[in-house]
mmCIF file of C-alpha atoms and ligand atoms in Angstrom:
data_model
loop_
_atom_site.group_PDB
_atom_site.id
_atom_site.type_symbol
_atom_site.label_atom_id
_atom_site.label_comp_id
_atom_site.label_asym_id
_atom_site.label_seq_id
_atom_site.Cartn_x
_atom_site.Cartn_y
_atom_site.Cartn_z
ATOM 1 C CA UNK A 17 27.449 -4.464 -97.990
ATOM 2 C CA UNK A 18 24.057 -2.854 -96.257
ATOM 3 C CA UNK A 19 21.601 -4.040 -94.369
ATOM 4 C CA UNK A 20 17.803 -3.211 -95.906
ATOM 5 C CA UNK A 21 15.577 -2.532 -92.736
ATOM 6 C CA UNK A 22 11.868 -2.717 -94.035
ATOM 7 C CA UNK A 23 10.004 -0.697 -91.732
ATOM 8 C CA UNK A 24 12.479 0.872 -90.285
ATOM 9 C CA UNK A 25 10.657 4.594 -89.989
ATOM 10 C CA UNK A 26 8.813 2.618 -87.868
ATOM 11 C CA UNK A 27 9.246 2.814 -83.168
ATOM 12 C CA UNK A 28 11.067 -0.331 -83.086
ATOM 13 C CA UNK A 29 13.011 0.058 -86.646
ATOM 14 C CA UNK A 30 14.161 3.576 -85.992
ATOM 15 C CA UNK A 31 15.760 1.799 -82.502
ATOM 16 C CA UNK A 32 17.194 -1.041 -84.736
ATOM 17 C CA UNK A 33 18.626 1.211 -86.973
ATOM 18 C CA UNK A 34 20.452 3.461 -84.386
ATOM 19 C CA UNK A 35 21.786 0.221 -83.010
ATOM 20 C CA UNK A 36 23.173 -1.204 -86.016
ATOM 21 C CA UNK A 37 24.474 2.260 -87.395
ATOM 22 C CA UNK A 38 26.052 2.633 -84.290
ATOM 23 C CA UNK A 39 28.177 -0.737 -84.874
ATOM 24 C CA UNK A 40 29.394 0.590 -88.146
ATOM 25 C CA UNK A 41 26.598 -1.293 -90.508
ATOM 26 C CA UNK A 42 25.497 0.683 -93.646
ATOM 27 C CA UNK A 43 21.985 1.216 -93.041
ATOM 28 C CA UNK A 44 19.285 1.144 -96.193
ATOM 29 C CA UNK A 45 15.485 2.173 -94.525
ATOM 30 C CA UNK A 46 12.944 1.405 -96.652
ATOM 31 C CA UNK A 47 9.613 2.259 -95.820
ATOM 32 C CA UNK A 48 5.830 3.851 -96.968
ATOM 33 C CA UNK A 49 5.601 6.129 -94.512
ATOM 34 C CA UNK A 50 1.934 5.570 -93.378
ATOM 35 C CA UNK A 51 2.742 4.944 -89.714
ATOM 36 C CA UNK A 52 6.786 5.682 -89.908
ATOM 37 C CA UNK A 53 8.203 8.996 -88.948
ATOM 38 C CA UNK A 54 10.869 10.182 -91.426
ATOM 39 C CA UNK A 55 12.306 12.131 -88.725
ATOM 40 C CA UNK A 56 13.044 9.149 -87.256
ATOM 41 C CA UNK A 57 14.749 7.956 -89.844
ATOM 42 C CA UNK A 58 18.529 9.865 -88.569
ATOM 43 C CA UNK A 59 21.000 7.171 -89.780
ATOM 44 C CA UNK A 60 21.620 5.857 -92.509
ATOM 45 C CA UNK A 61 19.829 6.113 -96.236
ATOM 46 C CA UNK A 62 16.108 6.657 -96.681
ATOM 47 C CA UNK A 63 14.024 5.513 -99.397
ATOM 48 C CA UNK A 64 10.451 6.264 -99.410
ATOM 49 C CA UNK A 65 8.778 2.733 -100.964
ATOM 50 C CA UNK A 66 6.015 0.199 -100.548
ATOM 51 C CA UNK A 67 6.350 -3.537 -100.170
ATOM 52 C CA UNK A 68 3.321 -3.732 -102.623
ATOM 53 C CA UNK A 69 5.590 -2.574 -104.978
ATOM 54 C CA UNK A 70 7.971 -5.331 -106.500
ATOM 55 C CA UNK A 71 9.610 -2.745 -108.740
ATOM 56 C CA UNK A 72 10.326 -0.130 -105.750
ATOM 57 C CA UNK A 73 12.094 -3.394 -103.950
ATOM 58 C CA UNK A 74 14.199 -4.382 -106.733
ATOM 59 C CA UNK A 75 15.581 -0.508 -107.434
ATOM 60 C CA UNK A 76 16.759 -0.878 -103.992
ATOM 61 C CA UNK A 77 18.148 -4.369 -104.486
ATOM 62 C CA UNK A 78 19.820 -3.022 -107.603
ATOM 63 C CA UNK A 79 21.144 -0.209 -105.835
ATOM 64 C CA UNK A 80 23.053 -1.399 -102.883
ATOM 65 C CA UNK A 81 24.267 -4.821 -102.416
ATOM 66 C CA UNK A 82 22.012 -5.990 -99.270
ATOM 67 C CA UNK A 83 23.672 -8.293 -97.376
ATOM 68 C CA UNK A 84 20.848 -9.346 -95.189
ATOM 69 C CA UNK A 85 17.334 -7.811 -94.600
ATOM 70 C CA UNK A 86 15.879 -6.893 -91.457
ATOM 71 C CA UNK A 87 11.894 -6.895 -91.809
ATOM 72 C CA UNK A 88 9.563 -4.874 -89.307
ATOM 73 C CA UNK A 89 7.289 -3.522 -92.181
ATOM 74 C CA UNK A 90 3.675 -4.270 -90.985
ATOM 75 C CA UNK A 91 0.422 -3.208 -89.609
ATOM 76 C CA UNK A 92 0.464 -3.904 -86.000
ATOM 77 C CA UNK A 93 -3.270 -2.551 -84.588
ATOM 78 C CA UNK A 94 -5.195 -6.314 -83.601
ATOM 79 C CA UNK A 95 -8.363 -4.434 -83.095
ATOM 80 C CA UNK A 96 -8.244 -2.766 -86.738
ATOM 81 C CA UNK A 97 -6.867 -6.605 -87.290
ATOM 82 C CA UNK A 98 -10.278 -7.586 -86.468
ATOM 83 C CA UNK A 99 -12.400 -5.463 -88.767
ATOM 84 C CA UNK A 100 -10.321 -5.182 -92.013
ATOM 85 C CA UNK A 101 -8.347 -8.657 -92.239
ATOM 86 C CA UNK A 102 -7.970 -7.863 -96.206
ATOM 87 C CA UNK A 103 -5.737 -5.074 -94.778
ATOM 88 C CA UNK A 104 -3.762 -7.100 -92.543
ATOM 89 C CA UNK A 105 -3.246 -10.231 -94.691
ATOM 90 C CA UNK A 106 -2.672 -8.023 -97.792
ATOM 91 C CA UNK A 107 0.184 -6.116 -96.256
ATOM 92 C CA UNK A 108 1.389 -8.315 -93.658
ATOM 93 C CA UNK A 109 1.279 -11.859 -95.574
ATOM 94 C CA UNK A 110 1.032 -10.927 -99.459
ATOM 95 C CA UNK A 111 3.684 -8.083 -99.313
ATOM 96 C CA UNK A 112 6.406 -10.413 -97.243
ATOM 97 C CA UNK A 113 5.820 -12.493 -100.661
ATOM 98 C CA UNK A 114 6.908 -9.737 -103.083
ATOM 99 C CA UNK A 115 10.036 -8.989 -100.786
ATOM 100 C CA UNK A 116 11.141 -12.573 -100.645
ATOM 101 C CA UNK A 117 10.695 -12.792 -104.037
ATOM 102 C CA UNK A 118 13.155 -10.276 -104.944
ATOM 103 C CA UNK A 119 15.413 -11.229 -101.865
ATOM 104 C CA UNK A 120 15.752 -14.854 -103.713
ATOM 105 C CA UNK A 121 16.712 -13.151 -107.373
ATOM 106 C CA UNK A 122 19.102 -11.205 -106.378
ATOM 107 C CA UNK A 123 20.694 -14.031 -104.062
ATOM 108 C CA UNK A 124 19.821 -12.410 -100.256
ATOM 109 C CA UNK A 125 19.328 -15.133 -98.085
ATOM 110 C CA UNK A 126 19.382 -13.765 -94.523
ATOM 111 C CA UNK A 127 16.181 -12.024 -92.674
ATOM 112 C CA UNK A 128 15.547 -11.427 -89.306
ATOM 113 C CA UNK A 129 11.535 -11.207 -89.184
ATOM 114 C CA UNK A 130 9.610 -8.854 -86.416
ATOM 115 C CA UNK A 131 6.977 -11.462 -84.875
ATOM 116 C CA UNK A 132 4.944 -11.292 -81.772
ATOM 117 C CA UNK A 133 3.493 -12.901 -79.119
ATOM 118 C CA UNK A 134 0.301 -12.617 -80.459
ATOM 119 C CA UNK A 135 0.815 -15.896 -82.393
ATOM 120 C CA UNK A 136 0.383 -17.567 -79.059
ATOM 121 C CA UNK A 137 -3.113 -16.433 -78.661
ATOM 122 C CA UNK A 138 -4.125 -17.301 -75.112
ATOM 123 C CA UNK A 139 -1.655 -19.573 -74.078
ATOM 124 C CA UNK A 140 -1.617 -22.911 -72.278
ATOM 125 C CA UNK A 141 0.848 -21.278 -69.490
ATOM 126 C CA UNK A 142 3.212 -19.175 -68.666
ATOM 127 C CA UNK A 143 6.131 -18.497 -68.712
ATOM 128 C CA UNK A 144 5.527 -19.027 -72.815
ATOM 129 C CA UNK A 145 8.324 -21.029 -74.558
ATOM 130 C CA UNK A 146 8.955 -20.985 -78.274
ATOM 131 C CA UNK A 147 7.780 -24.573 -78.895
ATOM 132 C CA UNK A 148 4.177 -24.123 -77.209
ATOM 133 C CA UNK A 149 1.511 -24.137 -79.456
ATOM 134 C CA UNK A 150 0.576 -21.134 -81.343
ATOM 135 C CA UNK A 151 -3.065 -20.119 -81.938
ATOM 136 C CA UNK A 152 -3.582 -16.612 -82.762
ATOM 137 C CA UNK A 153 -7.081 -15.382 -81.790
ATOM 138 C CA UNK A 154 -7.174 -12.242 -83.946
ATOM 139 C CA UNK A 155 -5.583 -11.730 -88.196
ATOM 140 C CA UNK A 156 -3.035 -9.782 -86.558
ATOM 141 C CA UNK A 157 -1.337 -12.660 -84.895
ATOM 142 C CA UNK A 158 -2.447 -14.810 -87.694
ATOM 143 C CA UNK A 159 -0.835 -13.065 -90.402
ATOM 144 C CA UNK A 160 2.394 -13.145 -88.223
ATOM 145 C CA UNK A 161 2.397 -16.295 -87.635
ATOM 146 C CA UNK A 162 1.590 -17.403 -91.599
ATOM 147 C CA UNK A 163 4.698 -15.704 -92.224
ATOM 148 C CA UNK A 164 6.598 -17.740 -89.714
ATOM 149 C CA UNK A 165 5.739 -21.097 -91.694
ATOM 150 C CA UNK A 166 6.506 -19.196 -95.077
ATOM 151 C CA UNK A 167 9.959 -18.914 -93.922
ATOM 152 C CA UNK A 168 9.946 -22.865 -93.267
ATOM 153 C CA UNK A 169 8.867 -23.701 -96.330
ATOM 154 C CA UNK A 170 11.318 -21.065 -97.923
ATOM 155 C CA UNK A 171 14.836 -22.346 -95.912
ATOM 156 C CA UNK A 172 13.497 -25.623 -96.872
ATOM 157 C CA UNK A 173 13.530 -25.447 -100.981
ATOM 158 C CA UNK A 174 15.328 -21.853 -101.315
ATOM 159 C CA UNK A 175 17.829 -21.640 -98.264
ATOM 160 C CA UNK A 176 16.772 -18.985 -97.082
ATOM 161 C CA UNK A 177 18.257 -18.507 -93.331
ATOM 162 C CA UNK A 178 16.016 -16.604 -90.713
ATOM 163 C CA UNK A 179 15.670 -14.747 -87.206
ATOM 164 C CA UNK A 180 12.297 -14.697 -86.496
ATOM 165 C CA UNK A 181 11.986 -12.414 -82.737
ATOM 166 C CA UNK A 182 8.473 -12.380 -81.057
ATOM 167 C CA UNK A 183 8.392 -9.424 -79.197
ATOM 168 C CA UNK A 184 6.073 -9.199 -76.426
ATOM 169 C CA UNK A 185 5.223 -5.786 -75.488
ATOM 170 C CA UNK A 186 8.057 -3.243 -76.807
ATOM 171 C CA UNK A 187 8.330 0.011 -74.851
ATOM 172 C CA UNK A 188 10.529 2.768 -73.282
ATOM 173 C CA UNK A 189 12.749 4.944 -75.909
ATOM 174 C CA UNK A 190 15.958 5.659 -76.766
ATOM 175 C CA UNK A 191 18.032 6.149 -73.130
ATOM 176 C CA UNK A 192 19.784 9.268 -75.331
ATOM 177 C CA UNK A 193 16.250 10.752 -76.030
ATOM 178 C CA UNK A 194 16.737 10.846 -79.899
ATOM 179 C CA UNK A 195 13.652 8.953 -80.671
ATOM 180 C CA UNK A 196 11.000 7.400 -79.072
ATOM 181 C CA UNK A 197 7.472 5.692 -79.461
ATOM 182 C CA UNK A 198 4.904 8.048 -81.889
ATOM 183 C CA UNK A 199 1.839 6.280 -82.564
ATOM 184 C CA UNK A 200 -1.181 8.000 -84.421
ATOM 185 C CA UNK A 201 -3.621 6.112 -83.259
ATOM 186 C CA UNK A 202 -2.044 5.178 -79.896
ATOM 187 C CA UNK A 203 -3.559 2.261 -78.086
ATOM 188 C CA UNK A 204 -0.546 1.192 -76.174
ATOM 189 C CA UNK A 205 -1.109 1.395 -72.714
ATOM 190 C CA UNK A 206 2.245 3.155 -71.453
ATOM 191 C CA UNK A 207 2.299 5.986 -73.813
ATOM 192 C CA UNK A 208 -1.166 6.845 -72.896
ATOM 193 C CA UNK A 209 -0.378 6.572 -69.364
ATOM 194 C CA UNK A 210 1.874 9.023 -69.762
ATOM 195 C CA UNK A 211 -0.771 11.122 -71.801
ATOM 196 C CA UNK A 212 -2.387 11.091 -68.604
ATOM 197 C CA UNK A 213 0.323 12.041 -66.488
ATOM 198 C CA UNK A 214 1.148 14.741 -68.483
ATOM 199 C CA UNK A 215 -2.643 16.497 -68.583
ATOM 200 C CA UNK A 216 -2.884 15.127 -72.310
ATOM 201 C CA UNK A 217 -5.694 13.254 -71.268
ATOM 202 C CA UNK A 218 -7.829 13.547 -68.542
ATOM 203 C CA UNK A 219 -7.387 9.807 -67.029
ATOM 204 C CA UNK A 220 -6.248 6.741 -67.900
ATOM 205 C CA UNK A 221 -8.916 3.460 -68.102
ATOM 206 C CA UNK A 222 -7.928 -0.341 -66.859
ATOM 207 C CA UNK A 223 -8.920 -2.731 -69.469
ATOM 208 C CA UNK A 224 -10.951 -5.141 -67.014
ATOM 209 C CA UNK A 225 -10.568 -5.675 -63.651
ATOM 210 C CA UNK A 226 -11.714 -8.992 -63.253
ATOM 211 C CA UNK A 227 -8.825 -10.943 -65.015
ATOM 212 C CA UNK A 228 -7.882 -14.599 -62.423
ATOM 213 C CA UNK A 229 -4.084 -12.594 -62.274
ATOM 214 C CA UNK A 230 -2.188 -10.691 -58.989
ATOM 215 C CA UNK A 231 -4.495 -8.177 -59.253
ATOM 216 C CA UNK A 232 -7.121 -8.454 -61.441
ATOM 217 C CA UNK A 233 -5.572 -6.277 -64.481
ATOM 218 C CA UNK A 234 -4.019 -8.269 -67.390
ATOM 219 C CA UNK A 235 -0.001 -8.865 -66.901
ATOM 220 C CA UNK A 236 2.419 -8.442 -69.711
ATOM 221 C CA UNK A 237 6.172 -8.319 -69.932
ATOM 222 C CA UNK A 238 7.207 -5.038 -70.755
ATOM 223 C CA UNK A 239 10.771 -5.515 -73.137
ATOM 224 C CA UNK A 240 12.810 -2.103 -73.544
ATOM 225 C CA UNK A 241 12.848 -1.084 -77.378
ATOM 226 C CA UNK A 242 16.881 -0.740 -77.023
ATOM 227 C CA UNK A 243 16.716 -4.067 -75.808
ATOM 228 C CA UNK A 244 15.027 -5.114 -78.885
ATOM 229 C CA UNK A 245 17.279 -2.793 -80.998
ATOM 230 C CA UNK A 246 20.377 -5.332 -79.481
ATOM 231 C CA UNK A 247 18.660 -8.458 -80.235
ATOM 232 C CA UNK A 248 18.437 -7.691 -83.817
ATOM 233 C CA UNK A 249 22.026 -6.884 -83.889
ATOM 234 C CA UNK A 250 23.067 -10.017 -82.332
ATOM 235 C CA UNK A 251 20.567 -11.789 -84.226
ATOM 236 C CA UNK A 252 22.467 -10.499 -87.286
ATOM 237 C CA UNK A 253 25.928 -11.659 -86.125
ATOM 238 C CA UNK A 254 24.441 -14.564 -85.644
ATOM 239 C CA UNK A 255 23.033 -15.180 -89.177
ATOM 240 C CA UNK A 256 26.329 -13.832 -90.326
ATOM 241 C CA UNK A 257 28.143 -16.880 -88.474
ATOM 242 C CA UNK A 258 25.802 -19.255 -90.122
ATOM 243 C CA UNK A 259 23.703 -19.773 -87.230
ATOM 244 C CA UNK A 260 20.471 -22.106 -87.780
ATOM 245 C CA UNK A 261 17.145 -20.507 -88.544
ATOM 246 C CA UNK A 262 15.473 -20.274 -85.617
ATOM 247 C CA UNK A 263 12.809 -18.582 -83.266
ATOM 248 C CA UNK A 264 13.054 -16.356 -80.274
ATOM 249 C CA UNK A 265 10.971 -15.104 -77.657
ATOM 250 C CA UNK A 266 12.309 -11.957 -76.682
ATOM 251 C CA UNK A 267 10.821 -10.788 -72.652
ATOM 252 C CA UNK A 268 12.251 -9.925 -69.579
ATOM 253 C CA UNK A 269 10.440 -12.837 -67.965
ATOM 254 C CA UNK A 270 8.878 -10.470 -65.740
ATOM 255 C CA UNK A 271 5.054 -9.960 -65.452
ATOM 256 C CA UNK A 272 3.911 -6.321 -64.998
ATOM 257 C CA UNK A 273 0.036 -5.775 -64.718
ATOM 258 C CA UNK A 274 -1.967 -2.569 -65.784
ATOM 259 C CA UNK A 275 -1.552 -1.660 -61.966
ATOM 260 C CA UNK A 276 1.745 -1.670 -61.460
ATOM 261 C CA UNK A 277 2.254 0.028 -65.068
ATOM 262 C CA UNK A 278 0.256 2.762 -63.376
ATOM 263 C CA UNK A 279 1.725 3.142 -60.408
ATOM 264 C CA UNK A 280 5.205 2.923 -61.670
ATOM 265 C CA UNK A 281 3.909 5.623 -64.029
ATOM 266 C CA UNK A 282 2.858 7.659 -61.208
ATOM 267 C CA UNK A 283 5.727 7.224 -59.307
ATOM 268 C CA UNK A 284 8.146 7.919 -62.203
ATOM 269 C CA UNK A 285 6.477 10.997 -63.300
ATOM 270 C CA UNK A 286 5.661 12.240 -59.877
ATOM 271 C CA UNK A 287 2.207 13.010 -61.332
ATOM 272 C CA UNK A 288 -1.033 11.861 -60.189
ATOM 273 C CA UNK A 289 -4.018 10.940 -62.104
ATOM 274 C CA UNK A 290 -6.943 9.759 -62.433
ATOM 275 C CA UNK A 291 -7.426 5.883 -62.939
ATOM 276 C CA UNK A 292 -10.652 4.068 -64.389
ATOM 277 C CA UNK A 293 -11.739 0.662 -64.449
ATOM 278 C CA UNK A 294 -13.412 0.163 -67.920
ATOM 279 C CA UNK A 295 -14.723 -3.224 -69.781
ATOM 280 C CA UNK A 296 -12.209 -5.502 -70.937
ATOM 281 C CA UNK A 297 -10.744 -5.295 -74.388
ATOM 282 C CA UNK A 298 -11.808 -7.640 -76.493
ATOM 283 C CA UNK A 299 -9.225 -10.048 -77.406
ATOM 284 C CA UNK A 300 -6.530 -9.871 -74.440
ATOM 285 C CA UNK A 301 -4.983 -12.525 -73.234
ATOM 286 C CA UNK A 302 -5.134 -12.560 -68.804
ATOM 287 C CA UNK A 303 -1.382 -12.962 -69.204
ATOM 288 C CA UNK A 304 1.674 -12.955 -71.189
ATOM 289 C CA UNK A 305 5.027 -13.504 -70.265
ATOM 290 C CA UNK A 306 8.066 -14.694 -71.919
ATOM 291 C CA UNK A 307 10.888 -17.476 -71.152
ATOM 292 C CA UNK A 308 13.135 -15.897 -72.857
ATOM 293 C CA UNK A 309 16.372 -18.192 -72.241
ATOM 294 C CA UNK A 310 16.782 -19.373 -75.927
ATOM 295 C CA UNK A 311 17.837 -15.626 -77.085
ATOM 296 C CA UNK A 312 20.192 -15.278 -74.314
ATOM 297 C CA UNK A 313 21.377 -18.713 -74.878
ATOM 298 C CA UNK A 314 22.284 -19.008 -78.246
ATOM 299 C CA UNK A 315 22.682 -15.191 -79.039
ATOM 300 C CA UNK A 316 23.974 -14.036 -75.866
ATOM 301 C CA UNK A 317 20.976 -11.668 -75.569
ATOM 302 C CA UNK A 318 21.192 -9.661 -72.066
ATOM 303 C CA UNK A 319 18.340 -6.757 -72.057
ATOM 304 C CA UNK A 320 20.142 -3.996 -70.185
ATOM 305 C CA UNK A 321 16.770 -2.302 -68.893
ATOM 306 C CA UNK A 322 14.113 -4.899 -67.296
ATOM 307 C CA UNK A 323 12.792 -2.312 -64.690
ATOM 308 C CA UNK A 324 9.903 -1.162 -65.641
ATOM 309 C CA UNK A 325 10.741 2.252 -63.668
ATOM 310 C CA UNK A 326 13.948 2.446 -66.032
ATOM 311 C CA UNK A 327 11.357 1.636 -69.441
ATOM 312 C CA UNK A 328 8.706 4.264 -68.149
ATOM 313 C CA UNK A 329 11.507 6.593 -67.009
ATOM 314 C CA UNK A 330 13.386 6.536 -70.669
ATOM 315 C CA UNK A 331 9.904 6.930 -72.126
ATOM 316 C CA UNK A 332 8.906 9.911 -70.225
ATOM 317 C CA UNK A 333 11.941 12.041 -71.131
ATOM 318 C CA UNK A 334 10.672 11.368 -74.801
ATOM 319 C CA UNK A 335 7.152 11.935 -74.370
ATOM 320 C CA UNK A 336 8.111 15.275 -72.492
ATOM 321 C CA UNK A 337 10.561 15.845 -75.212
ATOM 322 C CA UNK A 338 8.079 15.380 -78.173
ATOM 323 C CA UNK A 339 5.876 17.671 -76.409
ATOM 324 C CA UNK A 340 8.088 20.540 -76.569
HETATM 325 N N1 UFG B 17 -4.549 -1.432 -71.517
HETATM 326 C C1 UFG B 17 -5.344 -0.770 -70.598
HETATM 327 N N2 UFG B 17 -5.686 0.514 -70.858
HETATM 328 C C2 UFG B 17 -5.312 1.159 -71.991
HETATM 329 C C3 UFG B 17 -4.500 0.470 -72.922
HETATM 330 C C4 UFG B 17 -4.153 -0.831 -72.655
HETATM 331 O O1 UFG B 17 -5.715 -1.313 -69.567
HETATM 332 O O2 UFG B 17 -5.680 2.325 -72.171
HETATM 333 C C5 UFG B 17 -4.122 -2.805 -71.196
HETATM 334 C C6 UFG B 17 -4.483 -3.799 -72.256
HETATM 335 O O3 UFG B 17 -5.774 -4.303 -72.038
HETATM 336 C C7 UFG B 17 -3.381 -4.827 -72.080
HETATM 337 C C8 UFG B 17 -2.187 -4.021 -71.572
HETATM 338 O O4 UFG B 17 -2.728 -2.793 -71.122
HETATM 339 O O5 UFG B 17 -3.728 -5.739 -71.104
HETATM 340 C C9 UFG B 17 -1.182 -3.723 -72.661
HETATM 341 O O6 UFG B 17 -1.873 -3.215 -73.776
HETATM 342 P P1 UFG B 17 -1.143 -2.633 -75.060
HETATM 343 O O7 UFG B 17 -2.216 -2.183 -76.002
HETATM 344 O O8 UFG B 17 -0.100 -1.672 -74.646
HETATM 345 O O9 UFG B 17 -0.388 -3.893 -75.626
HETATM 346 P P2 UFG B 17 -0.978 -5.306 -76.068
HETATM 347 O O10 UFG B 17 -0.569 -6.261 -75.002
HETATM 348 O O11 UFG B 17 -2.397 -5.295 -76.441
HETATM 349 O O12 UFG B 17 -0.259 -5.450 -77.454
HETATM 350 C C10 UFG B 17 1.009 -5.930 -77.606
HETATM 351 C C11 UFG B 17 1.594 -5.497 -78.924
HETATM 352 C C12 UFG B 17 0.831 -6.089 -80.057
HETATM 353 C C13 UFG B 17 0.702 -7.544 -79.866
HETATM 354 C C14 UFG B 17 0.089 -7.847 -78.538
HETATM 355 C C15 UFG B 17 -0.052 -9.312 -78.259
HETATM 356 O O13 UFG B 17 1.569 -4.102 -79.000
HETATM 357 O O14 UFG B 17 1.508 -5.827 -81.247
HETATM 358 O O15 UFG B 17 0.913 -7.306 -77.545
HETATM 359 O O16 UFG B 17 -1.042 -9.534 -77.298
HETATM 360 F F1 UFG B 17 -0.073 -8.081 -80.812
#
């Protein structure tokens, strides 16, 4: 039996896959490509395929016998999200389709599903719980979040049994220093950080400084990607013991503003650099932070790194690392 991980070229899938390879799972990767690394592909098999392709699914489905599915495959940029929905709701929404199609005819009934925060637009409060109300303010979220009610539907008249994990904001690398995060663009404000520290670019800019938070910078809860990469594991056992279909937040519960990103960047590093205040992105949320105690409830989820010293530390030995 294998586990299919769609997406899995991809910073968090390549982590998932180490994880699960690691625990003596037969690994199947299946993914375009378009913002995946193939060198990060280092366990398990490869196949170079397309959700839009129904055929390309099922030669996979005929090939190994996939026990459960593990689906990260999407576009992830919200301000690209904005401009070109088509793109978004195409890949994100209308591909998911063509893979749960084939999942149901050849009898795969388990998926753990990568979903974010984002499909709690600007919420209520926070700490964010899974049952608050979710209003995505940009087709990125949306798309997510149309997914999450597909898989409703699809327990409901196919019995189809799901983990669906919002992340909030995934970061750090690999403690070994085998892979790491490898965006083209990057927006993501640690990597770029670092891109400052490092001389890459000349300074880093503060997304709005006039946010009603600690200190005026939008908070987020930084989550460790091998943190993530044991969720999905566990998330798997659990499907595996016929746990319910259900949804997780997965946080450290812990807000972290732009600030303190940069100064644990600085102090990490031991770099200086120069800082900017710039306008506010459009479409942030002041702040978002998990409550995370329904993963480490039910799945016995314990994140191993929620300093984010340890998360920018693990990502700077990769960023130094990638640089050669
Ligand atoms: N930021 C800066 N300067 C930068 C880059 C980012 O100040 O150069 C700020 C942003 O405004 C934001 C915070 O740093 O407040 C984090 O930004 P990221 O782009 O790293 O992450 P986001 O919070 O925007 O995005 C993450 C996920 C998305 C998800 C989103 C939900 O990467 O997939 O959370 O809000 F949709």
């Amino acid at each position: 039996m294998a586990v299919l991980l769609c997406g899995g070229a991809g910073y968090i899938g390549s982590h998932v896959n180490k994880r699960l390879y690691r625990e003596g799972y037969q690994t199947v990767t299946f993914d375009n490509l378009v913002y995946g690394h193939r060198e990060a592909v280092k366990w398990g098999d490869f196949i170079q395929g397309d959700l839009k392709d129904q055929n390309a699914i099922e030669q996979v489905f005929q090939k190994y016998d996939i026990e459960a599915v593990i689906h990260l495959a999407a576009y992830a940029y919200v301000g690209e999200s904005v401009a070109e929905p088509e793109k978004y709701y195409c890949n994100n929404v209308a591909n998911t389709l063509n893979l749960l199609h084939v999942m149901r005819k050849y009898g795969c009934r388990k998926i753990i599903f990568s979903s974010t925060c984002a499909t709690y637009g600007e919420p209520e409060r926070v700490p964010i719980v899974e049952d608050m109300p979710q209003h995505p303010v940009n087709p990125y979220g949306a798309s997510k979040l149309m997914i999450e009610r597909i898989f409703r539907d699809y327990e409901k008249a196919y019995g189809m049994q799901y983990v669906v994990f919002r992340y909030f904001n995934a970061a750090g690398a690999d403690p070994e220093g085998e892979i790491g995060e490898d965006h083209d663009p990057e927006t993501h404000l640690i990597p770029l950080l670092l891109d400052a520290a490092s001389g890459k670019r000349k300074e880093a800019k503060i997304f709005g400084t006039d946010y009603k938070t600690k200190d005026g910078s939008c908070v987020r809860d930084y989550i460790h990607v091998y943190d993530l990469g044991t969720a999905h594991l566990l998330g798997l056992r659990y499907l595996e013991n016929g746990g319910k279909s259900d949804f997780f937040n997965l946080g450290n519960e812990k807000g972290v503003s732009v600030w303190e990103a940069v100064n644990s960047v600085k102090r990490v590093t031991g770099r200086d650099f120069k800082v900017v205040s710039a306008e506010r992105r459009e479409g942030d949320p002041a702040e978002l932070v998990a409550g995370s105690e329904k993963a480490k409830q039910k799945l016995g989820w314990k994140p191993l790194y929620g300093e984010i010293d340890t998360i920018v530390e693990h990502a700077w030995k990769w960023h130094e690392r990638k640089r050669g």
